[in-house]
Coordinates of C-alpha atoms in Angstrom, one line a residue:
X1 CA 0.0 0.0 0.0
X2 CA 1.1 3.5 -0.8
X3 CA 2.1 5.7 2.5
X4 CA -0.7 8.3 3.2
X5 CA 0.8 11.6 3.6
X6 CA -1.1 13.8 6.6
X7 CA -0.8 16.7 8.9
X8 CA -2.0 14.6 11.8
X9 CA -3.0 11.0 12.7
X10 CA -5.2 9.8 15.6
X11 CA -5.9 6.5 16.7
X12 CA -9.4 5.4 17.9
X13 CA -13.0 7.2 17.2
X14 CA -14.3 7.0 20.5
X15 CA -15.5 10.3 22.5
X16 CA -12.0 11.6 21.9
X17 CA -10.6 10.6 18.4
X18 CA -14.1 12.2 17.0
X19 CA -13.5 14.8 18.6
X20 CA -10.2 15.6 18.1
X21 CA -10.5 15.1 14.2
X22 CA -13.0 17.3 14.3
X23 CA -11.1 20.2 15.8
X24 CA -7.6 19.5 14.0
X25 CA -9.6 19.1 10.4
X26 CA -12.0 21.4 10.8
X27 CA -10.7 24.2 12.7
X28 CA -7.3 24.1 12.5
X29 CA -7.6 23.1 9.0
X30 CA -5.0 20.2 8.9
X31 CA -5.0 17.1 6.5
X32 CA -5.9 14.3 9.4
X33 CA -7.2 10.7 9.2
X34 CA -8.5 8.4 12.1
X35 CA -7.6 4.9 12.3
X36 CA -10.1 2.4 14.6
X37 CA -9.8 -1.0 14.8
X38 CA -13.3 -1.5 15.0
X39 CA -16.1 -1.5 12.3
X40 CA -17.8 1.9 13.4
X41 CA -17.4 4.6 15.9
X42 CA -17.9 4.0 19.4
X43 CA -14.8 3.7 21.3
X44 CA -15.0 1.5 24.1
X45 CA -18.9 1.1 24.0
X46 CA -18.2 -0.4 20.2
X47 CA -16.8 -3.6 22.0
X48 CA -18.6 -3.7 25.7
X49 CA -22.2 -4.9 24.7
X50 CA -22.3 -7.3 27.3
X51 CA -25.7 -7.6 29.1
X52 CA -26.2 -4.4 31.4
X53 CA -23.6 -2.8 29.6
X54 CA -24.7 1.0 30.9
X55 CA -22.8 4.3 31.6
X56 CA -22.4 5.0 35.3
X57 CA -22.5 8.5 34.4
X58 CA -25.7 10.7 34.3
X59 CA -26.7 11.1 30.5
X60 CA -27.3 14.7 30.0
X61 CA -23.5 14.7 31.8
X62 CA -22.0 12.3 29.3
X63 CA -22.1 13.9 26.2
X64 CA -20.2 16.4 24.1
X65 CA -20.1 20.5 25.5
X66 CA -18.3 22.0 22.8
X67 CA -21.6 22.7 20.7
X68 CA -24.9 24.3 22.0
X69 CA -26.3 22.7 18.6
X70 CA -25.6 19.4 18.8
X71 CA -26.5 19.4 22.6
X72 CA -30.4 21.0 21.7
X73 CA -30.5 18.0 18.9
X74 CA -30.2 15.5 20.9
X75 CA -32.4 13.3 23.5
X76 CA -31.3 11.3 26.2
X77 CA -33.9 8.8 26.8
X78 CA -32.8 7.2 30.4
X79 CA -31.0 8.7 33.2
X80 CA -28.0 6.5 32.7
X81 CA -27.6 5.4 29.1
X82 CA -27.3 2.1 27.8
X83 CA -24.4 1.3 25.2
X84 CA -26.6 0.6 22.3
X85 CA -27.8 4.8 23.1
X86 CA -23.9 5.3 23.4
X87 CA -23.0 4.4 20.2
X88 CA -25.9 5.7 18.7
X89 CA -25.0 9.6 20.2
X90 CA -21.6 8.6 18.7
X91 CA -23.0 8.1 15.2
X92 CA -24.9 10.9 15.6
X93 CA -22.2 13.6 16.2
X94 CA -20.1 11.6 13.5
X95 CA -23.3 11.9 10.5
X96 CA -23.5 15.6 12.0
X97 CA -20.1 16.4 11.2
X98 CA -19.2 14.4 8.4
X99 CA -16.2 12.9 10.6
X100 CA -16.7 9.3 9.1
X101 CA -15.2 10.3 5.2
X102 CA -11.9 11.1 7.0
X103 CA -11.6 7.4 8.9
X104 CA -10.0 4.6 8.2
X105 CA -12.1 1.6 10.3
X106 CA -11.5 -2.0 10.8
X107 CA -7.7 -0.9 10.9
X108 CA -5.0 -1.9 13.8
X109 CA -2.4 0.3 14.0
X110 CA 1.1 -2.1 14.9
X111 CA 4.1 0.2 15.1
X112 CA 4.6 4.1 14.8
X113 CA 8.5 5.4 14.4
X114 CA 9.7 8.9 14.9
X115 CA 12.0 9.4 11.5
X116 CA 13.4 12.9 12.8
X117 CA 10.9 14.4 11.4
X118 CA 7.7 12.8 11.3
X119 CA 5.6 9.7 12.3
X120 CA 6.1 6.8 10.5
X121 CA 3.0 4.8 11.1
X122 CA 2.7 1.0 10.0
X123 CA -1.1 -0.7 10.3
X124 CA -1.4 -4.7 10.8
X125 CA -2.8 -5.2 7.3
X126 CA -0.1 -3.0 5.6
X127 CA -1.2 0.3 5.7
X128 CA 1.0 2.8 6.0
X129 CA 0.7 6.6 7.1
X130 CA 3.1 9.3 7.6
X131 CA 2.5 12.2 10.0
X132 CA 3.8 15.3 11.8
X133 CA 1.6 14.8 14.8
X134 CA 0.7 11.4 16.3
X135 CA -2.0 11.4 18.7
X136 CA -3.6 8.4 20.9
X137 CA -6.9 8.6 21.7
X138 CA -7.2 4.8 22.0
X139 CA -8.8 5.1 26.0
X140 CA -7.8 4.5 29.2
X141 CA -10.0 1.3 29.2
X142 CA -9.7 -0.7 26.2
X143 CA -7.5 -3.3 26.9
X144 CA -9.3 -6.6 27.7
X145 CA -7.9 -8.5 30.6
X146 CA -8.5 -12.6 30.1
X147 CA -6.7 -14.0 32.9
X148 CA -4.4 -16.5 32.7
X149 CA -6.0 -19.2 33.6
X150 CA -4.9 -23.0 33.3
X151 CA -6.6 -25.0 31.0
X152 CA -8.7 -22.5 29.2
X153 CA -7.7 -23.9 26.2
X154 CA -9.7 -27.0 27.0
X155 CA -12.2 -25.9 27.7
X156 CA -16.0 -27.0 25.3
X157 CA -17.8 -24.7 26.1
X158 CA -18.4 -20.8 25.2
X159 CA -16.1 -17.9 26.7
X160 CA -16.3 -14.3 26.4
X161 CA -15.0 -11.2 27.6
X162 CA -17.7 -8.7 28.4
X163 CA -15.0 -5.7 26.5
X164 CA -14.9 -8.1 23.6
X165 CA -18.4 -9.1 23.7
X166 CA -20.2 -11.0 20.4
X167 CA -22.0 -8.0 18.5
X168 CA -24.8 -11.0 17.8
X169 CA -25.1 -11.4 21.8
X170 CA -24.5 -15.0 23.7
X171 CA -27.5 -17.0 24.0
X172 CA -27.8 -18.0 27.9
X173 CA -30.9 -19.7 27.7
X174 CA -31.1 -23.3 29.6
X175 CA -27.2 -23.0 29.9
X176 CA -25.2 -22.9 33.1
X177 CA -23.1 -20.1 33.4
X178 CA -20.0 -18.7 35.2
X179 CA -19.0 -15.3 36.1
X180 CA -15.7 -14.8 36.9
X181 CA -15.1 -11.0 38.5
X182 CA -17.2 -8.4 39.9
X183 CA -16.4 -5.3 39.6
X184 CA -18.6 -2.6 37.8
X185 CA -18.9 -5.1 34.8
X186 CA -19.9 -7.8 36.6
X187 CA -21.9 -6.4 38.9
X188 CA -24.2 -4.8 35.7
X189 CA -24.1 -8.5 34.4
X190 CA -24.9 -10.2 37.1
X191 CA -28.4 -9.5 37.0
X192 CA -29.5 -10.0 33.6
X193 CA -27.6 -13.3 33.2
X194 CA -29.5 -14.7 35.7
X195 CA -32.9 -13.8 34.6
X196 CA -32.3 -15.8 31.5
X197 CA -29.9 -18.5 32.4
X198 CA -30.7 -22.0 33.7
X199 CA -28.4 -21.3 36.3
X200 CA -25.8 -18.7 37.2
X201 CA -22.2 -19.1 39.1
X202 CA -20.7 -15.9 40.2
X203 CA -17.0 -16.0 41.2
X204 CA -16.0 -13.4 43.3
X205 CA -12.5 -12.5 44.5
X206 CA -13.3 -9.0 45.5
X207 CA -16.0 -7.4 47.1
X208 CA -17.5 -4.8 46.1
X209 CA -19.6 -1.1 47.5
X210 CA -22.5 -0.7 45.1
X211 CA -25.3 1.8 45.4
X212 CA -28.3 1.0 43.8
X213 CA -28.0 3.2 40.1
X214 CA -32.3 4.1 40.5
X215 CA -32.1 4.0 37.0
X216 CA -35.3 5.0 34.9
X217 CA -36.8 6.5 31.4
X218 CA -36.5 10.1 31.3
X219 CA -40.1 12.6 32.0
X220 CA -40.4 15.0 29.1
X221 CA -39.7 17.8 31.4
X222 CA -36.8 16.8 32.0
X223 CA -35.6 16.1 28.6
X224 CA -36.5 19.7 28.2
X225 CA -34.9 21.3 31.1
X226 CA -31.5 19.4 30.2
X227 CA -31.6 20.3 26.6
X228 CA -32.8 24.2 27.8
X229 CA -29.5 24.5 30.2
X230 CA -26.8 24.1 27.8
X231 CA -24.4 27.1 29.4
X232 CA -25.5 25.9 32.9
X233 CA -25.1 22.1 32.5
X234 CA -21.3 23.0 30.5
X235 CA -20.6 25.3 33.6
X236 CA -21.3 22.6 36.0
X237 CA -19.8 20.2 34.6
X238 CA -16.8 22.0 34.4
X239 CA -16.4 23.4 37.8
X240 CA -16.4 20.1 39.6
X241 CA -13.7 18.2 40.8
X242 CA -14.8 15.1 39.3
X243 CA -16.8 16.2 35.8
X244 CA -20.2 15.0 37.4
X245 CA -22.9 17.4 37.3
X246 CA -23.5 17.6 41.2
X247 CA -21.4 19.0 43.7
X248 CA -19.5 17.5 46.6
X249 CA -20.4 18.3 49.5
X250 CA -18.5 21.2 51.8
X251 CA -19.9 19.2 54.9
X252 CA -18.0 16.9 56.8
X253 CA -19.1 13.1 57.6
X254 CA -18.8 14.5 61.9
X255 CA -20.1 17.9 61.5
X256 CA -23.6 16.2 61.8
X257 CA -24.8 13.8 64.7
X258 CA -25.3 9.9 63.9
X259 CA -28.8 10.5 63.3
X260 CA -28.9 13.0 60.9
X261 CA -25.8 11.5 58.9
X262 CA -27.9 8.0 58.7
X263 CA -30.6 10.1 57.4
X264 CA -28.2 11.7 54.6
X265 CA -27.3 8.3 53.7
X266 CA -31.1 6.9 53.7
X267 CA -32.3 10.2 51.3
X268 CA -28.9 9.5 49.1
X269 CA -30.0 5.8 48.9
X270 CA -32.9 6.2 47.7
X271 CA -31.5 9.0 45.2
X272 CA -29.2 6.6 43.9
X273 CA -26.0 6.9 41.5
X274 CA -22.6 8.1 42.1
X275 CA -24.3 10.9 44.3
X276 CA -24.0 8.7 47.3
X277 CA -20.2 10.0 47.2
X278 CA -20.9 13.2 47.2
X279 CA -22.6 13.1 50.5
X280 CA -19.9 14.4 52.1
X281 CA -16.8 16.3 51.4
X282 CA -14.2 14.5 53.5
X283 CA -15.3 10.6 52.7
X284 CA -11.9 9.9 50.5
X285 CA -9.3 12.0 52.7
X286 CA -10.5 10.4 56.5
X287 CA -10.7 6.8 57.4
X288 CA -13.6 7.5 60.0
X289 CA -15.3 9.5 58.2
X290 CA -15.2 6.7 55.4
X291 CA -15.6 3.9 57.6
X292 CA -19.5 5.6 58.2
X293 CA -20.4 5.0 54.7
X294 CA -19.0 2.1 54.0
X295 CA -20.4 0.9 57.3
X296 CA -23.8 1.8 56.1
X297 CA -23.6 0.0 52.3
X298 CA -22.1 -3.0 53.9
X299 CA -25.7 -2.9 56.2
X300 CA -27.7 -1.8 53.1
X301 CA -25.8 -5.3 51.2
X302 CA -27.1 -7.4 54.4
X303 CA -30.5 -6.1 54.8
X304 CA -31.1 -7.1 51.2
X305 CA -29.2 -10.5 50.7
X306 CA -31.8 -13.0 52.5
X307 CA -28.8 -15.6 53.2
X308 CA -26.6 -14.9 56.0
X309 CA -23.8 -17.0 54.8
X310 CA -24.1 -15.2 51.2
X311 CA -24.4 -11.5 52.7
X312 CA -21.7 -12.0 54.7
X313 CA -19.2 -12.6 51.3
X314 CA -21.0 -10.2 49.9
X315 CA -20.2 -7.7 52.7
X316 CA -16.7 -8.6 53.7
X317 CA -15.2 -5.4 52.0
X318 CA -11.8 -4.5 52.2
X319 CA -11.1 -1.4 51.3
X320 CA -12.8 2.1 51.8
X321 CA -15.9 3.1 50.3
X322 CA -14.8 4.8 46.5
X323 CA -11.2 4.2 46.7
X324 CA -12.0 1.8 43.8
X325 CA -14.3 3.1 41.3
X326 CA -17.6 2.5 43.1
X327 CA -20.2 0.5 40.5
X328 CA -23.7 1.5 40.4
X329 CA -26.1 -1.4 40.3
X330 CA -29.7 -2.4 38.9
X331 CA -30.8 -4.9 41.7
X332 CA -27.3 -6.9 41.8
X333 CA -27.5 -7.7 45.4
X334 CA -30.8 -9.1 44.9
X335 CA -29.7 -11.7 42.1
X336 CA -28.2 -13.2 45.2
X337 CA -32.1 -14.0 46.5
X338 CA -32.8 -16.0 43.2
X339 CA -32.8 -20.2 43.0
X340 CA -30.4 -20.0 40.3
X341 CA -27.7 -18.0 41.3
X342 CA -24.9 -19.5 43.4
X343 CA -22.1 -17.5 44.9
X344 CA -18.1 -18.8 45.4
X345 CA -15.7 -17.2 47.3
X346 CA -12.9 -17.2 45.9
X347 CA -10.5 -16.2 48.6
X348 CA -11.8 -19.2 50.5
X349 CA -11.5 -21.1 47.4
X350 CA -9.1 -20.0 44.9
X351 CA -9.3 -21.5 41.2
X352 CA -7.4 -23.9 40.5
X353 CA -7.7 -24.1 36.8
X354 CA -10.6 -25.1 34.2
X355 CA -11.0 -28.2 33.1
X356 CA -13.1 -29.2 29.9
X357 CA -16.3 -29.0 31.3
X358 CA -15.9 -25.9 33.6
X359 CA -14.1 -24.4 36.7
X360 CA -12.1 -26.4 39.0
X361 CA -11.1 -24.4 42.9
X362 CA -9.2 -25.4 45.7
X363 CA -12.9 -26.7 46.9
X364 CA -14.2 -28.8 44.3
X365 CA -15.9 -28.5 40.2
X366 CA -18.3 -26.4 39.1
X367 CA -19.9 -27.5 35.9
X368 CA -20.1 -25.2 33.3
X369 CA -21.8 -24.4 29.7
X370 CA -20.8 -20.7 29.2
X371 CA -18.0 -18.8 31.0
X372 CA -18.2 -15.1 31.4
X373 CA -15.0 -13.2 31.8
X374 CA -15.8 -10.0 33.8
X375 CA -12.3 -9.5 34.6
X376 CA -11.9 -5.8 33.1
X377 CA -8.8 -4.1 31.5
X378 CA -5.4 -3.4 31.4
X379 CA -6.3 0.0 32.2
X380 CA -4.6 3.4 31.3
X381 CA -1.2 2.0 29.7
X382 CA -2.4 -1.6 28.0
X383 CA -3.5 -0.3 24.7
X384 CA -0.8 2.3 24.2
X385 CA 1.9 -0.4 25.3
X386 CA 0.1 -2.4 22.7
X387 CA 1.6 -0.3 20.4
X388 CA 5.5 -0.3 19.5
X389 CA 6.0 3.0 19.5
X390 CA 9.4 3.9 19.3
X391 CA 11.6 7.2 18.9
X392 CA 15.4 8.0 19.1
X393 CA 16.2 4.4 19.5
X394 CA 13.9 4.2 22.5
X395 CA 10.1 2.8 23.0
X396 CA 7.4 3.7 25.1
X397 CA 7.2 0.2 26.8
X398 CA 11.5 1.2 27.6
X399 CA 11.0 4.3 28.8
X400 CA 7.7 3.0 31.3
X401 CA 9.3 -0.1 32.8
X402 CA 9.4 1.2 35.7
X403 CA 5.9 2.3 35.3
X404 CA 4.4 5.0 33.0
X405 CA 5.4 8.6 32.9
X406 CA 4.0 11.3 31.1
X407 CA 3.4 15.2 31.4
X408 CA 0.3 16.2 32.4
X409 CA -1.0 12.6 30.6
X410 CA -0.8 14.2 27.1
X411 CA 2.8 13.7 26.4
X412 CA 5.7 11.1 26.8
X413 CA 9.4 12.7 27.4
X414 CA 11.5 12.0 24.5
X415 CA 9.0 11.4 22.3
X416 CA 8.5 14.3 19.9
X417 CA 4.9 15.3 18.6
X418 CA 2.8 12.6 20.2
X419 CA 0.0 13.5 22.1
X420 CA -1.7 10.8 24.9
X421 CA -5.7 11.7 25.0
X422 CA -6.1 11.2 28.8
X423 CA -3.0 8.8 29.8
X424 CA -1.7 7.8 32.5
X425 CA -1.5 10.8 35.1
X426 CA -5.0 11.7 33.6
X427 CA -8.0 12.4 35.9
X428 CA -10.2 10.1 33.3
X429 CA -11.0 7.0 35.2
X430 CA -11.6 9.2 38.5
X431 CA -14.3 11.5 36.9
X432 CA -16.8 11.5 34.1
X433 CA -15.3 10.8 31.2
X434 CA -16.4 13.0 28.6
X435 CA -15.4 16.2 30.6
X436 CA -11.8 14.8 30.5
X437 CA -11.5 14.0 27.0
X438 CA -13.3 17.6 26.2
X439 CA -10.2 19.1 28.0
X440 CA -7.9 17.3 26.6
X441 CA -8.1 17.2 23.2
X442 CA -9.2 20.9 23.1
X443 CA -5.5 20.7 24.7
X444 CA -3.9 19.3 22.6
X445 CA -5.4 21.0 19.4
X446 CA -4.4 24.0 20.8
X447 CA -0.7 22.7 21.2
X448 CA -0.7 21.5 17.7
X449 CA -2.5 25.2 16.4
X450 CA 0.5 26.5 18.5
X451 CA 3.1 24.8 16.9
X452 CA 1.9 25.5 13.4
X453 CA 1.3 29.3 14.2
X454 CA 5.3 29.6 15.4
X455 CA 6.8 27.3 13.3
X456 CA 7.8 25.2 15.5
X457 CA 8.9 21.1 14.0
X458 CA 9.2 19.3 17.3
X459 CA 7.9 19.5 21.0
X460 CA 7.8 17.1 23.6
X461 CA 7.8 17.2 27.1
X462 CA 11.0 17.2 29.3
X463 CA 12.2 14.4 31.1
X464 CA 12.4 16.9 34.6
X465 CA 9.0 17.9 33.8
X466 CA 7.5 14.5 33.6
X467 CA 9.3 13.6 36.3
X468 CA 7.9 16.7 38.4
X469 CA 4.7 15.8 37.5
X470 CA 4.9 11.8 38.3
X471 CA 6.0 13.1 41.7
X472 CA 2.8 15.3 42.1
X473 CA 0.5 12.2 40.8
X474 CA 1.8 10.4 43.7
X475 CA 1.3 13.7 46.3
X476 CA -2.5 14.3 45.4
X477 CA -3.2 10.2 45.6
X478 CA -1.4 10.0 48.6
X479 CA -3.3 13.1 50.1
X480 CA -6.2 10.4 49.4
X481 CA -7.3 7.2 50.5
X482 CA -7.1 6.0 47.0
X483 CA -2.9 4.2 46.9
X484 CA -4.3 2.0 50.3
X485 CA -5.9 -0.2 48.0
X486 CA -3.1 -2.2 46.9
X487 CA -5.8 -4.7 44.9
X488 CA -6.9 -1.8 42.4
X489 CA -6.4 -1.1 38.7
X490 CA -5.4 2.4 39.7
X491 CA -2.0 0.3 40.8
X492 CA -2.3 -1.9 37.8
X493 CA -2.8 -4.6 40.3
X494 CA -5.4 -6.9 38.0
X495 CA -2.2 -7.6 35.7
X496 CA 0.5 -9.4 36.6
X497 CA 3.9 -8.1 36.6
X498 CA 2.3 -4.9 35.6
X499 CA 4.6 -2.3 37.5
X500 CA 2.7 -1.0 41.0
X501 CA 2.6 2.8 40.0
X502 CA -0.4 4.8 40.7
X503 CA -1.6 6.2 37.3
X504 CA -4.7 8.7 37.5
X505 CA -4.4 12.1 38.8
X506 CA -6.5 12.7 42.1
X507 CA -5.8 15.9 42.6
X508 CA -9.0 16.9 40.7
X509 CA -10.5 18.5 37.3
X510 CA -10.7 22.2 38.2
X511 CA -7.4 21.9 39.7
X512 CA -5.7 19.9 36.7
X513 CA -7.6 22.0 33.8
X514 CA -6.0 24.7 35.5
X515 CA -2.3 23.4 35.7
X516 CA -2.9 22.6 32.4
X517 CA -4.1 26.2 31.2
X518 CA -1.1 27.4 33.0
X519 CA 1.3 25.4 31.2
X520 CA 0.0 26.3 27.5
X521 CA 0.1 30.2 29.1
X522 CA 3.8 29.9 30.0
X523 CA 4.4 29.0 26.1
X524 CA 4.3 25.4 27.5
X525 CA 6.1 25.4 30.2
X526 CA 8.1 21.8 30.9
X527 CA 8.4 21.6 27.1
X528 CA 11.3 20.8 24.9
X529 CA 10.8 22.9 21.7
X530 CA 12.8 22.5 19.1
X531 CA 16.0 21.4 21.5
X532 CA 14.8 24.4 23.8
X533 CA 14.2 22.9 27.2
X534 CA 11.1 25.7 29.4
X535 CA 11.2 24.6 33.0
X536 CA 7.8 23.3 34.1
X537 CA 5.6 25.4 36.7
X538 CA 5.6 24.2 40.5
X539 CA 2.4 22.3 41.5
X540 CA 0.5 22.4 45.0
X541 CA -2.2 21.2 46.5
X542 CA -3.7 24.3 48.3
X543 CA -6.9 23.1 48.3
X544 CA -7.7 19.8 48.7
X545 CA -11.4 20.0 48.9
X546 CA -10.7 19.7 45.1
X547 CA -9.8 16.0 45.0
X548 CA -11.5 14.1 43.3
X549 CA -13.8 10.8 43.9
X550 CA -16.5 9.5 41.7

């Protein structure tokens, strides 16, 4: 195939690679293509059509803000979208701005080199692209994690991944199935595989908070008043630490007696979502103020489970409330009531490995038709590391084998005109999504505009600066309860061998969009630009009622 010549290349047409071709084509003006691996546009929610597959985010929250028209065209039609509306928002902002001409789908990209001067960019079935500016907006949670299990290979029956899921669906019906993992996947899965299965086997290593999500169809008034509120929902949305369109919060979990705290907690119950967090400020920065909501699920989890033996699995939590990301659920604790729905415990009974005809632990066989790999990602750093991606004799997987540093999440030291759409030492996976991407590829494109305007051929962060800002990744987590939970994917922990690094940013949206806006101010400060090292600003955390915690 002949090399394509371009301006820019992205990678992926999710949230952000629409997005971001949309600003560098259409108002920056540069020749840019998209390449996605899939068959449309979607992202993430192209591949995770699993049953229950739904956003955790509020819809008229989890859309696009940088157009008052496309937010007044379109309807959310439940207060926490399904994947199928997902995709279909997706396709709608990609027919309404003609983004789909300029991508190239069903297309892996394999390697990208730096040549000096450009990105040499090589696909898996030959295709070949040559760029000035690479950028990754491949997502933070992509990756599909299938664990290594022993005798998987063997086994006759049906697996799947719920992030790789069959777009023709998995027929449960009259089958038993297992369900290995429960986190927000399987906890959204749970449910709906057991209405329709003969029988249902969840594996759990972990348990889990959940509040119940209190999901429902939208009232036409409400459809209204979202769509009426485009400057007020953007404003939100951008003035909260986390992206959500609620705020956290000022009051402390022991300003209040035990009485009226329990009452907070019962009217946020019954409210539902990710609001339960936001109940009160100091819930991710105090053990005892967390140990009163966690306290409270864990009772919520018993009151409902009918079993004693079966609760208390269910309940035997070991971490604090939201230091993982907490799922939102549509009656998952209540599966555990139904006739076909078993539960194992797999820290009292480990697996062992499957066999042919299902799962073998430390405890005995559990027959098996179907197995269902709820097991999540190798989040933040799998897809990129995918990649070989290599400049000046070095590659990304080198230079991060330690454990991935960037600047600010958008740049790799040493690695001239690439651009990460939120990586590692990102806020995405700790807020709504959407709202991260928004500010980072407007970001980015601004960069790139930058460059173009001032002639500039190369820019990359420094290695000081990314070091400098690793360092303050690890000073807002650890001003957190988040790092205590050595089990999480914020660690990488769900991989093995994967380095133990914490990778998001806690330190919060308002606070990172304006580190961010500082650094682009400054002429991008903790840049090298064209071999002209800028030393990077100090950060602090002044205020850390500003953290972040879905």
């Amino acid at each position: 195939m002949d090399e394509v010549s371009l301006d820019a290349l992205v990678i992926g047409a999710g949230f952000g690679g629409l997005y971001q071709l949309h600003l560098l084509r259409d108002r920056l003006g540069l020749e840019t293509r998209v390449v996605e691996a899939a068959e449309g546009v979607g992202g993430t929610w192209w591949w995770n059509r699993y049953p229950g597959a739904r956003c955790d985010s509020e819809s008229h929250s989890y859309q696009y803000f940088f157009s008052r028209e496309i937010h007044e065209a379109w309807e959310w039609s439940e207060r926490y979208p399904g994947h199928g509306e997902i995709r279909d928002y997706l396709e709608f902002v990609a027919e309404r701005l003609e983004l789909k001409r300029d991508i190239d789908f069903s297309r892996r990209v394999a390697s990208a080199k730096w040549d000096g001067a450009r990105w040499r960019v090589v696909c898996e079935d030959g295709a070949r692209y040559a760029a000035t500016f690479f950028v990754t907006a491949i997502g933070c949670l992509s990756n599909a994690n299938v664990p290594d299990i022993p005798g998987l290979d063997e086994f006759e029956g049906e697996w799947v991944h719920t992030g790789r899921w069959p777009h023709e669906g998995v027929d449960f019906a009259g089958k038993r199935v297992g369900q290995i993992g429960t986190g927000s996947t399987g906890i959204q899965a749970a449910p709906v595989i057991a209405a329709e299965a003969a029988h249902l086997t969840v594996f759990q290593r972990t348990a889990n908070y959940s509040a119940p999500a209190r999901n429902r169809p939208l009232m036409a008034e409400e459809k209204a008043a979202f769509r009426d509120d485009y400057d007020g929902l953007r404003a939100l949305t951008r003035s909260t630490p986390n992206g959500h369109p609620f705020r956290i919060s000022s009051q402390k979990a022991f300003d209040v007696s035990d009485a009226e705290r329990a009452a907070i907690y019962d009217n946020a119950w019954e409210v539902g979502g990710l609001r339960f967090r936001a109940n009160f400020q100091d819930l991710l920065a105090d053990k005892a103020a967390n140990d009163t909501a966690a306290d409270y699920i864990k009772g919520r989890i018993r009151e409902v489970v009918e079993d004693p033996a079966r609760a208390a699995i269910l309940s035997d939590i070991d971490h604090p409330f939201a230091a993982k990301r907490p799922p939102i659920d549509t009656r998952y604790f209540e599966t555990f009531n139904r006739d076909n729905v078993d539960l194992v415990d797999l820290r009292a009974e480990p697996i062992k490995r499957i066999t042919a005809s299902g799962v073998r632990t430390a405890a005995g066989d559990y027959p098996l038709d179907c197995i269902v790999f709820a097991t999540g990602f190798d989040a933040m750093t799998g897809a990129l590391l995918a990649i070989d991606i290599e400049a000046e004799g070095r590659t990304v997987r080198d230079v991060w084998a330690e454990g991935p540093k960037t600047f600010l999440g958008m740049g790799v030291a040493g690695f001239p005109n690439l651009f990460t759409v939120t990586g590692p030492g990102n806020p995405s996976v700790l807020c709504n999504m959407p709202v991260c991407i928004e500010q980072a590829v407007e970001w980015i494109a601004d960069c790139i505009g930058w460059c173009r305007e001032n002639g500039v051929a190369r820019i990359a962060p420094t290695a000081a600066a990314a070091e400098d800002w690793v360092a303050h990744v690890n000073e807002a987590a650890d001003a957190t309860l988040l790092p205590t939970v050595k089990h999480s994917w914020y660690l990488g922990a769900n991989i093995p061998g994967k380095p133990r690094v914490f990778m998001p940013y806690a330190g919060g949206m308002v606070r990172y969009r304006g580190i961010c806006d500082r650094v682009a101010a400054e002429g991008y400060a903790g840049y090298e630009i064209d071999g002209e090292a800028r030393p990077a600003p100090a950060f602090t955390l002044e205020n850390t009622a500003e953290f972040v915690g879905v």
